[in-house]
Coordinates of C-alpha atoms and ligand atoms in Angstrom, one line a residue:
X1 CA 0.0 0.0 0.0
X2 CA 1.2 3.4 -0.8
X3 CA 0.9 5.9 1.9
X4 CA 1.8 9.5 2.1
X5 CA 2.5 9.5 5.7
X6 CA 5.6 8.3 7.3
X7 CA 5.0 4.9 8.9
X8 CA 6.8 3.5 12.0
X9 CA 7.1 -0.2 12.7
X10 CA 7.9 -2.0 15.8
X11 CA 8.8 -5.5 15.0
X12 CA 8.4 -8.1 17.7
X13 CA 9.7 -11.6 17.6
X14 CA 7.3 -13.9 15.6
X15 CA 5.2 -10.9 14.6
X16 CA 4.5 -10.7 10.8
X17 CA 4.8 -7.2 9.4
X18 CA 4.2 -6.1 5.9
X19 CA 6.0 -3.4 4.0
X20 CA 5.8 -2.1 0.4
X21 CA 9.5 -2.9 0.0
X22 CA 12.2 -4.7 2.0
X23 CA 15.8 -4.0 1.2
X24 CA 18.9 -5.9 2.3
X25 CA 21.9 -3.9 3.2
X26 CA 22.6 -0.3 4.4
X27 CA 25.5 0.4 2.1
X28 CA 25.5 2.9 -0.8
X29 CA 22.6 0.8 -2.4
X30 CA 20.3 0.3 0.5
X31 CA 20.6 3.9 1.8
X32 CA 19.6 5.5 -1.5
X33 CA 16.9 2.9 -2.2
X34 CA 15.3 3.6 1.2
X35 CA 15.4 7.3 0.6
X36 CA 14.1 7.1 -2.9
X37 CA 11.1 4.9 -2.1
X38 CA 10.3 6.6 1.2
X39 CA 10.3 10.0 -0.5
X40 CA 7.7 8.5 -3.0
X41 CA 5.5 7.5 0.0
X42 CA 6.2 3.8 0.1
X43 CA 6.8 1.9 3.3
X44 CA 10.3 0.5 3.4
X45 CA 12.4 -1.4 5.8
X46 CA 16.2 -2.0 5.4
X47 CA 17.8 -4.9 7.2
X48 CA 21.5 -4.7 7.9
X49 CA 23.9 -7.2 9.4
X50 CA 26.2 -4.6 10.8
X51 CA 25.8 -2.3 13.7
X52 CA 26.0 0.7 11.5
X53 CA 25.6 1.9 7.9
X54 CA 28.4 1.5 5.3
X55 CA 28.1 -2.0 3.8
X56 CA 31.5 -3.1 2.5
X57 CA 33.0 0.1 4.0
X58 CA 31.7 -0.9 7.4
X59 CA 33.6 -4.2 7.3
X60 CA 36.7 -3.6 5.3
X61 CA 38.7 -1.7 7.9
X62 CA 42.1 -3.3 7.1
X63 CA 45.2 -1.2 7.2
X64 CA 45.5 1.0 4.2
X65 CA 41.9 0.5 3.0
X66 CA 41.1 3.2 0.5
X67 CA 38.9 3.5 -2.6
X68 CA 40.4 3.4 -6.1
X69 CA 37.8 5.9 -7.4
X70 CA 38.6 9.5 -6.9
X71 CA 36.7 10.9 -4.0
X72 CA 34.9 13.6 -5.9
X73 CA 33.3 10.9 -8.0
X74 CA 32.8 8.4 -5.2
X75 CA 29.6 9.8 -3.8
X76 CA 26.0 10.2 -4.6
X77 CA 25.1 12.8 -7.1
X78 CA 21.3 12.6 -6.9
X79 CA 21.1 15.6 -4.6
X80 CA 23.0 18.8 -5.3
X81 CA 22.6 19.9 -1.7
X82 CA 24.1 16.7 -0.4
X83 CA 26.9 16.9 -2.9
X84 CA 27.8 20.4 -1.9
X85 CA 27.5 19.9 1.8
X86 CA 30.2 17.2 1.9
X87 CA 33.9 17.9 1.4
X88 CA 36.4 15.1 0.8
X89 CA 39.9 15.5 2.2
X90 CA 42.1 13.7 -0.3
X91 CA 42.2 12.5 -3.9
X92 CA 41.3 8.9 -2.9
X93 CA 39.0 8.5 0.1
X94 CA 40.2 6.2 2.9
X95 CA 37.8 3.7 4.4
X96 CA 37.1 5.7 7.6
X97 CA 36.2 8.8 5.5
X98 CA 33.8 6.9 3.3
X99 CA 32.2 5.5 6.4
X100 CA 31.9 9.1 7.8
X101 CA 30.3 10.1 4.5
X102 CA 27.7 7.4 4.5
X103 CA 26.9 8.2 8.2
X104 CA 26.5 11.8 7.2
X105 CA 24.1 10.8 4.4
X106 CA 22.1 8.6 6.8
X107 CA 21.8 11.4 9.3
X108 CA 21.1 14.1 6.8
X109 CA 18.3 12.1 5.2
X110 CA 17.1 10.7 8.5
X111 CA 17.4 7.1 7.3
X112 CA 18.2 5.2 10.5
X113 CA 14.6 5.1 11.7
X114 CA 13.8 2.7 8.9
X115 CA 16.9 0.5 9.2
X116 CA 17.1 -2.4 11.5
X117 CA 20.7 -3.1 12.3
X118 CA 22.4 -6.3 13.6
X119 CA 19.9 -8.2 11.6
X120 CA 20.4 -10.8 8.8
X121 CA 17.9 -11.9 6.2
X122 CA 18.2 -15.7 6.1
X123 CA 15.5 -16.5 3.6
X124 CA 13.2 -14.7 1.2
X125 CA 10.5 -16.8 -0.4
X126 CA 7.9 -15.6 -2.9
X127 CA 4.4 -16.4 -1.9
X128 CA 2.4 -16.8 -5.1
X129 CA -1.0 -17.0 -3.4
X130 CA -0.6 -13.5 -1.9
X131 CA 1.9 -12.0 -4.2
X132 CA 4.3 -11.3 -1.4
X133 CA 7.8 -11.9 -0.4
X134 CA 8.0 -13.6 3.0
X135 CA 11.3 -12.9 4.7
X136 CA 12.9 -14.7 7.6
X137 CA 15.3 -12.9 9.8
X138 CA 18.0 -14.4 11.9
X139 CA 16.1 -13.6 15.2
X140 CA 13.1 -15.8 14.1
X141 CA 11.0 -12.9 13.0
X142 CA 9.1 -13.2 9.7
X143 CA 8.3 -10.0 7.7
X144 CA 6.8 -9.6 4.3
X145 CA 6.8 -7.1 1.5
X146 CA 5.4 -6.7 -2.0
X147 CA 8.9 -5.9 -3.4
X148 CA 12.1 -7.5 -2.3
X149 CA 15.3 -5.6 -3.3
X150 CA 18.9 -6.7 -2.6
X151 CA 21.5 -4.1 -2.0
X152 CA 24.2 -6.6 -0.9
X153 CA 26.7 -5.6 -3.5
X154 CA 29.1 -7.8 -5.4
X155 CA 31.6 -8.2 -2.6
X156 CA 30.2 -8.8 0.8
X157 CA 31.3 -9.7 4.3
X158 CA 29.0 -12.7 4.0
X159 CA 31.0 -14.0 1.0
X160 CA 34.6 -13.5 2.0
X161 CA 36.9 -16.2 0.6
X162 CA 38.9 -17.9 3.3
X163 CA 40.7 -20.7 1.4
X164 CA 40.3 -24.1 2.9
X165 CA 43.9 -24.6 4.0
X166 CA 44.6 -27.5 6.2
X167 CA 45.5 -26.6 9.8
X168 CA 43.9 -23.2 10.1
X169 CA 42.0 -24.3 13.2
X170 CA 45.3 -25.3 14.9
X171 CA 47.0 -21.9 14.3
X172 CA 48.1 -20.4 17.6
X173 CA 48.4 -16.9 16.3
X174 CA 45.6 -14.6 15.2
X175 CA 44.1 -14.5 11.7
X176 CA 42.0 -12.0 10.0
X177 CA 40.3 -11.5 6.6
X178 CA 40.6 -8.0 5.1
X179 CA 36.9 -7.9 4.2
X180 CA 35.8 -8.7 7.8
X181 CA 38.4 -6.8 9.8
X182 CA 38.0 -6.4 13.5
X183 CA 36.8 -3.0 14.7
X184 CA 39.4 -2.7 17.4
X185 CA 42.9 -1.6 16.4
X186 CA 45.3 -4.4 15.6
X187 CA 48.8 -3.6 16.7
X188 CA 51.4 -5.2 14.3
X189 CA 54.3 -3.6 16.1
X190 CA 57.0 -6.2 16.8
X191 CA 55.0 -9.0 15.3
X192 CA 55.7 -11.5 12.5
X193 CA 52.9 -11.1 10.0
X194 CA 52.0 -13.1 7.0
X195 CA 49.7 -11.8 4.2
X196 CA 48.2 -14.2 1.7
X197 CA 47.0 -12.4 -1.5
X198 CA 48.1 -9.6 -3.6
X199 CA 44.8 -8.2 -5.1
X200 CA 43.5 -4.7 -4.3
X201 CA 43.3 -5.4 -0.6
X202 CA 46.7 -7.0 -0.2
X203 CA 48.4 -4.4 -2.3
X204 CA 47.0 -1.7 0.0
X205 CA 47.6 -3.5 3.3
X206 CA 51.1 -4.8 2.6
X207 CA 53.0 -1.4 2.6
X208 CA 51.2 -0.3 5.8
X209 CA 51.7 -3.5 7.7
X210 CA 55.4 -3.6 6.6
X211 CA 56.0 -0.3 8.3
X212 CA 54.8 -1.7 11.7
X213 CA 55.6 -5.3 11.7
X214 CA 58.9 -6.8 12.9
X215 CA 58.8 -9.0 9.8
X216 CA 56.2 -9.3 7.0
X217 CA 56.0 -12.4 4.7
X218 CA 53.9 -12.0 1.6
X219 CA 52.5 -15.2 0.1
X220 CA 51.9 -14.4 -3.5
X221 CA 50.2 -16.7 -6.0
X222 CA 49.8 -14.3 -9.0
X223 CA 52.0 -11.2 -9.4
X224 CA 50.1 -8.0 -9.8
X225 CA 50.3 -4.9 -12.0
X226 CA 49.7 -1.9 -9.9
X227 CA 49.8 1.8 -10.6
X228 CA 50.7 4.5 -8.1
X229 CA 47.6 6.2 -6.7
X230 CA 49.5 9.4 -6.1
X231 CA 47.1 10.2 -3.3
X232 CA 47.3 13.8 -2.0
X233 CA 45.2 16.2 0.0
X234 CA 42.6 18.2 -2.0
X235 CA 43.0 21.9 -1.9
X236 CA 40.0 24.2 -1.2
X237 CA 40.1 25.9 -4.6
X238 CA 39.8 22.5 -6.4
X239 CA 36.9 21.5 -4.2
X240 CA 35.1 24.8 -4.7
X241 CA 35.5 24.4 -8.5
X242 CA 34.1 20.8 -8.3
X243 CA 31.1 22.0 -6.4
X244 CA 30.5 24.8 -8.8
X245 CA 30.6 22.3 -11.7
X246 CA 28.3 19.8 -10.0
X247 CA 25.7 19.5 -12.8
X248 CA 28.3 19.0 -15.6
X249 CA 30.3 16.5 -13.5
X250 CA 27.2 14.6 -12.8
X251 CA 26.2 14.5 -16.4
X252 CA 29.6 13.3 -17.5
X253 CA 29.7 10.6 -14.8
X254 CA 26.4 9.3 -15.9
X255 CA 27.0 9.4 -19.6
X256 CA 30.6 8.1 -19.5
X257 CA 31.9 4.6 -20.1
X258 CA 33.2 3.9 -16.6
X259 CA 31.3 6.4 -14.4
X260 CA 34.1 9.0 -14.3
X261 CA 34.4 12.2 -16.4
X262 CA 37.3 12.2 -18.8
X263 CA 38.1 11.1 -22.3
X264 CA 38.9 7.6 -23.5
X265 CA 41.5 7.1 -26.1
X266 CA 40.0 7.3 -29.6
X267 CA 42.8 5.5 -31.5
X268 CA 44.8 2.3 -31.3
X269 CA 47.9 2.0 -29.2
X270 CA 49.4 0.3 -32.3
X271 CA 48.9 3.3 -34.5
X272 CA 51.0 5.4 -32.2
X273 CA 54.8 5.8 -32.8
X274 CA 56.5 3.9 -29.9
X275 CA 58.2 7.0 -28.5
X276 CA 54.9 8.9 -28.4
X277 CA 53.2 5.9 -26.8
X278 CA 55.9 5.7 -24.2
X279 CA 55.5 9.3 -23.3
X280 CA 51.7 8.8 -23.0
X281 CA 52.2 5.9 -20.6
X282 CA 54.9 7.9 -18.6
X283 CA 52.5 10.8 -18.2
X284 CA 49.7 8.5 -17.0
X285 CA 52.1 6.8 -14.6
X286 CA 53.2 10.2 -13.2
X287 CA 49.6 11.3 -12.9
X288 CA 48.7 8.1 -11.1
X289 CA 45.3 6.4 -11.1
X290 CA 43.4 4.2 -13.4
X291 CA 43.4 6.5 -16.5
X292 CA 46.3 4.5 -18.1
X293 CA 43.8 1.8 -19.0
X294 CA 41.9 4.3 -21.2
X295 CA 44.8 5.9 -22.9
X296 CA 44.1 3.9 -26.1
X297 CA 40.9 2.4 -27.4
X298 CA 42.1 -1.1 -27.8
X299 CA 44.0 -1.8 -24.6
X300 CA 41.2 -4.1 -23.3
X301 CA 40.4 -5.7 -26.7
X302 CA 43.7 -6.3 -28.6
X303 CA 46.4 -8.5 -27.2
X304 CA 49.3 -6.7 -28.9
X305 CA 47.9 -3.3 -27.8
X306 CA 47.6 -4.6 -24.3
X307 CA 51.1 -5.9 -24.4
X308 CA 52.4 -2.4 -25.0
X309 CA 51.0 -1.2 -21.6
X310 CA 51.8 -4.5 -19.8
X311 CA 55.4 -4.2 -21.0
X312 CA 55.5 -0.6 -19.8
X313 CA 54.3 -1.6 -16.3
X314 CA 56.7 -4.5 -16.1
X315 CA 59.5 -2.0 -16.9
X316 CA 58.4 0.1 -13.9
X317 CA 58.6 -2.9 -11.6
X318 CA 62.2 -3.5 -12.9
X319 CA 63.1 0.1 -12.1
X320 CA 61.7 0.1 -8.6
X321 CA 62.5 -3.3 -7.1
X322 CA 66.2 -3.7 -6.3
X323 CA 66.8 -7.4 -5.8
X324 CA 66.7 -9.3 -9.1
X325 CA 65.3 -12.5 -7.6
X326 CA 62.4 -10.6 -5.9
X327 CA 61.9 -8.6 -9.1
X328 CA 61.5 -11.8 -11.1
X329 CA 58.9 -13.1 -8.7
X330 CA 56.9 -9.9 -9.0
X331 CA 56.6 -9.9 -12.7
X332 CA 53.0 -10.2 -13.9
X333 CA 52.3 -12.1 -17.1
X334 CA 48.5 -11.8 -17.6
X335 CA 47.0 -9.0 -19.8
X336 CA 47.0 -5.8 -17.8
X337 CA 43.6 -4.9 -16.2
X338 CA 42.0 -8.2 -17.1
X339 CA 42.0 -8.8 -13.3
X340 CA 40.5 -5.8 -11.6
X341 CA 43.3 -3.1 -11.9
X342 CA 44.9 -2.0 -8.6
X343 CA 46.3 1.3 -7.3
X344 CA 49.0 1.4 -4.7
X345 CA 51.0 3.6 -2.4
X346 CA 54.6 2.3 -2.2
X347 CA 53.7 -1.3 -3.1
X348 CA 56.7 -2.4 -5.1
X349 CA 59.0 -0.2 -3.0
X350 CA 57.9 -2.2 0.1
X351 CA 59.8 -5.2 -1.4
X352 CA 63.1 -3.2 -1.0
X353 CA 62.6 -3.3 2.8
X354 CA 64.8 -5.6 4.9
X355 CA 61.8 -6.8 7.0
X356 CA 59.8 -8.1 4.0
X357 CA 60.0 -11.5 2.4
X358 CA 58.2 -12.5 -0.8
X359 CA 57.2 -16.1 -1.2
X360 CA 56.2 -17.3 -4.7
X361 CA 53.4 -19.8 -4.2
X362 CA 53.5 -20.9 -7.8
X363 CA 57.0 -22.3 -7.1
X364 CA 56.3 -23.4 -3.5
X365 CA 52.6 -23.9 -2.8
X366 CA 51.1 -23.8 0.6
X367 CA 51.0 -27.2 2.3
X368 CA 49.4 -26.4 5.6
X369 CA 49.0 -23.9 8.3
X370 CA 50.8 -25.1 11.4
X371 CA 50.3 -24.1 15.0
X372 CA 53.3 -21.8 14.7
X373 CA 52.8 -20.4 11.2
X374 CA 52.5 -21.5 7.6
X375 CA 54.4 -24.2 5.7
X376 CA 55.0 -24.2 2.0
X377 CA 56.6 -27.0 0.0
X378 CA 59.9 -25.3 0.7
X379 CA 59.9 -23.9 4.2
X380 CA 57.9 -23.1 7.4
X381 CA 57.3 -19.4 8.2
X382 CA 56.6 -18.6 11.9
X383 CA 53.9 -16.0 12.3
X384 CA 52.0 -14.2 15.0
X385 CA 49.3 -12.9 12.7
X386 CA 48.1 -14.2 9.4
X387 CA 46.1 -11.9 7.1
X388 CA 43.9 -13.4 4.4
X389 CA 43.7 -10.8 1.6
X390 CA 42.1 -13.6 -0.4
X391 CA 39.1 -11.7 -1.7
X392 CA 35.5 -12.8 -2.1
X393 CA 33.1 -15.2 -3.8
X394 CA 32.1 -12.2 -5.9
X395 CA 28.9 -11.1 -7.6
X396 CA 26.7 -14.2 -7.0
X397 CA 28.3 -15.2 -3.6
X398 CA 26.5 -12.6 -1.5
X399 CA 23.1 -13.5 -3.1
X400 CA 23.6 -17.2 -2.7
X401 CA 24.2 -16.7 1.1
X402 CA 20.5 -16.0 1.3
X403 CA 17.9 -18.7 0.5
X404 CA 16.1 -16.7 -2.2
X405 CA 13.2 -18.6 -3.8
X406 CA 10.8 -17.5 -6.5
X407 CA 7.8 -19.1 -8.1
X408 CA 7.3 -22.9 -7.5
X409 CA 10.0 -22.7 -4.8
X410 CA 12.8 -22.3 -7.3
X411 CA 16.0 -21.2 -5.6
X412 CA 18.2 -18.6 -7.2
X413 CA 21.2 -20.7 -6.5
X414 CA 19.7 -23.7 -8.2
X415 CA 18.6 -21.6 -11.2
X416 CA 22.0 -20.0 -11.7
X417 CA 24.3 -22.8 -10.6
X418 CA 22.6 -25.8 -12.0
X419 CA 22.1 -24.0 -15.3
X420 CA 25.9 -23.3 -15.0
X421 CA 25.2 -19.8 -16.0
X422 CA 23.9 -16.7 -14.4
X423 CA 20.9 -15.3 -16.3
X424 CA 19.3 -12.0 -15.6
X425 CA 17.4 -9.4 -17.5
X426 CA 19.4 -6.2 -17.5
X427 CA 21.2 -7.3 -14.4
X428 CA 18.1 -6.0 -12.5
X429 CA 15.9 -9.0 -12.3
X430 CA 15.5 -12.7 -13.2
X431 CA 12.7 -14.8 -14.6
X432 CA 10.7 -16.8 -12.1
X433 CA 11.2 -14.2 -9.4
X434 CA 8.4 -11.6 -9.5
X435 CA 8.7 -8.2 -7.8
X436 CA 12.4 -8.9 -7.1
X437 CA 15.1 -6.4 -8.0
X438 CA 18.9 -6.7 -7.6
X439 CA 20.9 -3.5 -7.2
X440 CA 24.2 -3.9 -9.2
X441 CA 23.2 -7.4 -10.0
X442 CA 25.1 -9.8 -12.2
X443 CA 25.2 -8.8 -15.9
X444 CA 25.1 -5.1 -15.0
X445 CA 28.1 -2.7 -15.1
X446 CA 28.6 -2.9 -11.2
X447 CA 32.2 -3.6 -10.2
X448 CA 33.7 -2.6 -13.5
X449 CA 32.4 0.9 -13.2
X450 CA 32.5 3.6 -10.6
X451 CA 30.1 1.7 -8.3
X452 CA 28.1 4.6 -6.8
X453 CA 27.1 5.7 -10.3
X454 CA 26.0 2.1 -11.1
X455 CA 24.0 2.1 -7.9
X456 CA 22.3 5.4 -8.7
X457 CA 21.3 4.1 -12.1
X458 CA 19.7 1.0 -10.6
X459 CA 18.1 2.7 -7.6
X460 CA 16.5 5.4 -9.8
X461 CA 15.3 2.8 -12.4
X462 CA 13.8 0.5 -9.7
X463 CA 12.2 3.5 -7.9
X464 CA 10.6 4.7 -11.1
X465 CA 9.5 1.2 -12.0
X466 CA 7.8 0.7 -8.6
X467 CA 6.1 4.1 -9.0
X468 CA 4.9 3.1 -12.5
X469 CA 3.6 -0.3 -11.2
X470 CA 1.7 1.5 -8.5
X471 CA 0.3 4.1 -10.8
X472 CA -0.9 1.5 -13.3
X473 CA -2.3 -0.9 -10.8
X474 CA 0.2 -3.6 -11.6
X475 CA 0.4 -6.4 -9.2
X476 CA 3.5 -8.2 -10.4
X477 CA 6.5 -7.6 -12.7
X478 CA 8.6 -10.4 -13.9
X479 CA 11.4 -10.7 -16.4
X480 CA 10.4 -12.8 -19.5
X481 CA 12.6 -15.8 -20.0
X482 CA 13.3 -14.9 -23.7
X483 CA 14.3 -11.3 -22.7
X484 CA 16.7 -12.6 -20.1
X485 CA 18.2 -15.1 -22.5
X486 CA 18.8 -12.4 -25.1
X487 CA 20.4 -10.1 -22.4
X488 CA 22.7 -12.8 -21.1
X489 CA 23.8 -13.7 -24.7
X490 CA 24.5 -10.0 -25.3
X491 CA 26.5 -9.6 -22.1
X492 CA 28.6 -12.7 -23.0
X493 CA 29.2 -11.4 -26.6
X494 CA 30.4 -8.0 -25.2
X495 CA 32.7 -9.8 -22.7
X496 CA 34.0 -12.2 -25.3
X497 CA 35.0 -9.3 -27.6
X498 CA 37.5 -8.2 -24.9
X499 CA 40.5 -9.7 -23.2
X500 CA 38.8 -9.9 -19.8
X501 CA 37.6 -13.5 -20.3
X502 CA 41.2 -14.6 -21.1
X503 CA 42.4 -14.3 -17.5
X504 CA 41.3 -16.2 -14.4
X505 CA 40.1 -13.8 -11.8
X506 CA 37.3 -13.4 -9.3
X507 CA 35.4 -11.7 -12.1
X508 CA 35.3 -15.0 -14.0
X509 CA 34.6 -17.0 -10.8
X510 CA 38.0 -18.8 -11.1
X511 CA 39.0 -18.0 -7.5
X512 CA 36.3 -20.2 -6.0
X513 CA 36.6 -24.0 -6.3
X514 CA 33.7 -25.5 -8.3
X515 CA 32.2 -22.2 -9.2
X516 CA 30.8 -22.1 -12.7
X517 CA 32.9 -19.9 -14.9
X518 CA 31.4 -16.9 -16.6
X519 CA 31.7 -13.2 -16.8
X520 CA 28.6 -11.9 -15.1
X521 CA 29.3 -8.2 -15.8
X522 CA 28.0 -6.0 -18.6
X523 CA 31.0 -4.1 -20.0
X524 CA 29.4 -2.1 -22.7
X525 CA 29.8 1.0 -20.6
X526 CA 27.7 2.8 -18.0
X527 CA 26.4 5.4 -20.4
X528 CA 25.2 2.9 -23.0
X529 CA 23.7 0.7 -20.3
X530 CA 21.7 3.6 -19.0
X531 CA 20.3 4.2 -22.5
X532 CA 19.3 0.5 -22.8
X533 CA 17.5 0.3 -19.4
X534 CA 15.8 3.7 -19.9
X535 CA 14.5 2.6 -23.3
X536 CA 13.1 -0.6 -21.7
X537 CA 11.2 1.6 -19.2
X538 CA 10.1 4.0 -21.8
X539 CA 8.5 1.2 -23.7
X540 CA 6.4 0.2 -20.7
X541 CA 9.0 -2.2 -19.3
X542 CA 9.5 -4.2 -22.5
X543 CA 10.8 -7.7 -21.8
X544 CA 8.9 -7.9 -18.5
X545 CA 5.5 -9.5 -17.9
X546 CA 3.3 -7.0 -16.0
X547 CA 0.2 -8.5 -14.4
X548 CA -2.5 -6.0 -13.4
X549 CA -5.6 -6.3 -11.2
X550 CA -4.9 -9.8 -10.3
X551 CA -7.1 -11.1 -7.5
X552 CA -4.9 -11.5 -4.5
X553 CA -5.8 -12.3 -1.0
X554 CA -4.5 -9.8 1.5
X555 CA -2.1 -11.2 3.9
X556 CA -3.0 -11.5 7.6
Ligands
NAP1 P1 41.2 -10.4 -5.0 O1 41.4 -9.3 -6.0 O2 40.3 -11.5 -5.4 O3 42.6 -10.9 -4.6 C1 42.8 -12.0 -3.8 C2 44.2 -12.4 -3.8 O4 44.4 -13.5 -3.0 C3 44.8 -12.7 -5.1 O5 46.2 -12.3 -5.2 C4 44.7 -14.2 -5.2 O6 45.6 -14.8 -6.0 C5 45.0 -14.6 -3.7 N1 44.4 -15.8 -3.3 C6 43.2 -16.2 -3.3 N2 43.0 -17.5 -2.9 C7 44.3 -17.9 -2.6 C8 44.8 -19.1 -2.1 N3 44.1 -20.2 -1.9 N4 46.2 -19.2 -2.0 C9 47.0 -18.1 -2.3 N5 46.5 -17.0 -2.7 C10 45.2 -16.9 -2.9 O7 40.6 -9.8 -3.6 P2 40.7 -8.4 -3.0 O8 42.1 -7.9 -3.0 O9 40.0 -8.4 -1.7 O10 39.9 -7.5 -4.0 C11 38.6 -7.9 -4.4 C12 37.9 -6.7 -5.0 O11 37.4 -5.8 -4.0 C13 38.8 -5.8 -5.9 O12 39.0 -6.4 -7.2 C14 38.0 -4.6 -5.9 O13 36.9 -4.7 -6.8 C15 37.5 -4.5 -4.5 N6 38.4 -3.8 -3.6 C16 38.6 -2.5 -4.0 C17 39.5 -1.7 -3.3 C18 39.8 -0.3 -3.7 O14 39.0 0.3 -4.4 N7 41.0 0.1 -3.5 C19 40.2 -2.3 -2.2 C20 39.9 -3.6 -1.9 C21 39.0 -4.3 -2.6 P3 45.1 -15.2 -7.5 O15 45.2 -13.9 -8.3 O16 46.2 -16.2 -8.0 O17 43.8 -15.7 -7.5

């Protein structure tokens, strides 16, 4: 029921309470979804596992945690007022500052009164008789809603990847995962620390831990390309200018390829004379950040073009790392940026420190974790702390942690895993699951774009859709199987036209044993994606079945 008055709910154990919409997660997605629907007069309840807002930024408090999107683009843009009231302190926002930002948003929009913290959604089942989603919470409470919306993101605390290494339960030291970091300060001073993993999290944590620890041992499976972030404080003049240009910045973010303003290369790296190309890469390296990936139009599509930038980045590792043996171990061989590209502060420089050892797990794999440390096929390393920077079961992992069932009791996990392929319509919904929306779902731009922009796209589309359904007396909306099939094929074709699918990564599902391989991300660009989903809406939600005025029993 739509109501124009703000509603308050007191949810008691075993009491059934019905909302217009239930949203999982109080990160970027859930906060804006709540605001958007509440402003339109719908009753909404957000359930959040944590004791505060922030989503991934609430949990990922590991040393050095910082975002790779520039701060002035890593925020909501739906409200000019909100945009202008907040001031970022540095080029790349650190975890604590992003968390402060999201708390500021929650306070400013008075969101907390409709968020239930410390609560997990265990199951969400679609009740076809009443056209409702019945939702079971971890405290035994059952609630229901007409619409069920997930804002769990692609990388969630519920889906951290702690590799099943023999002996972890016998380890006498302490161990942590970067994505579920303790809230109290961990003091590495004087400790022997091991870090497994050199993805975005490991690359950020390693230099910071190395400065504190007595000794740091890095256990590396795949060497990594990383580009200097060149983080710096933002000066007031720059911030003022940004705020003045709010509308133009917002337009560019939303129409761009990746969710950031700025041009993408319009010609091939191979058309460029080598000296000119070298100077372009040098300039991008000096500027820092991810822009090097967009210097030429074919870096992500042509192997030879990609090799020019990969060679350049390998030459930088040679320049920085002093020990030839360590340098050799650090040399990446995959196509640059086909794993999610990484920014760093003093990452390669850290391997010049005397208190840092690099272990190449391709040469000497891990055998077991022992009570005193970690043993590879070559040696045992004694450790006080072991840090798993081993990533996540990404994209589908957070959704599969909840028992989501649509019509005829079909589970989302069964549908996508048994079919060995994720299938969605537009990355927003999936056939067999009426009135169910996924914010930054599989087969949408999500993690290969500036995520807050991808979230705004989805929240606004879902908000407009629910308004449309309400205004037109529509009882249920459901993706048509043929529309979903066509979208999945399109996503795959776009991905296969790039180099992304040539590399094993968490994006392809290769980091999780037995996970079906795929590439569940739409990489046609955020601007183009917006045009597609807006056109679908403009055509009365083409590709969806809309059922109006169906006789449904009201739920008691
Ligand atoms: P990740 O990119 O998946 O990296 C995990 C690392 O752990 C890889 O080096 C991986 O090696 C290694 N690993 C996994 N299982 C292993 C095992 N059994 N034995 C040895 N090594 C193992 O995870 P992440 O660093 O947490 O990053 C995940 C994503 O989160 C990023 O891609 C990004 O989207 C997001 N993130 C962003 C930021 C930022 O914006 N700065 C920071 C952190 C995270 P292989 O490569 O061989 O699999």
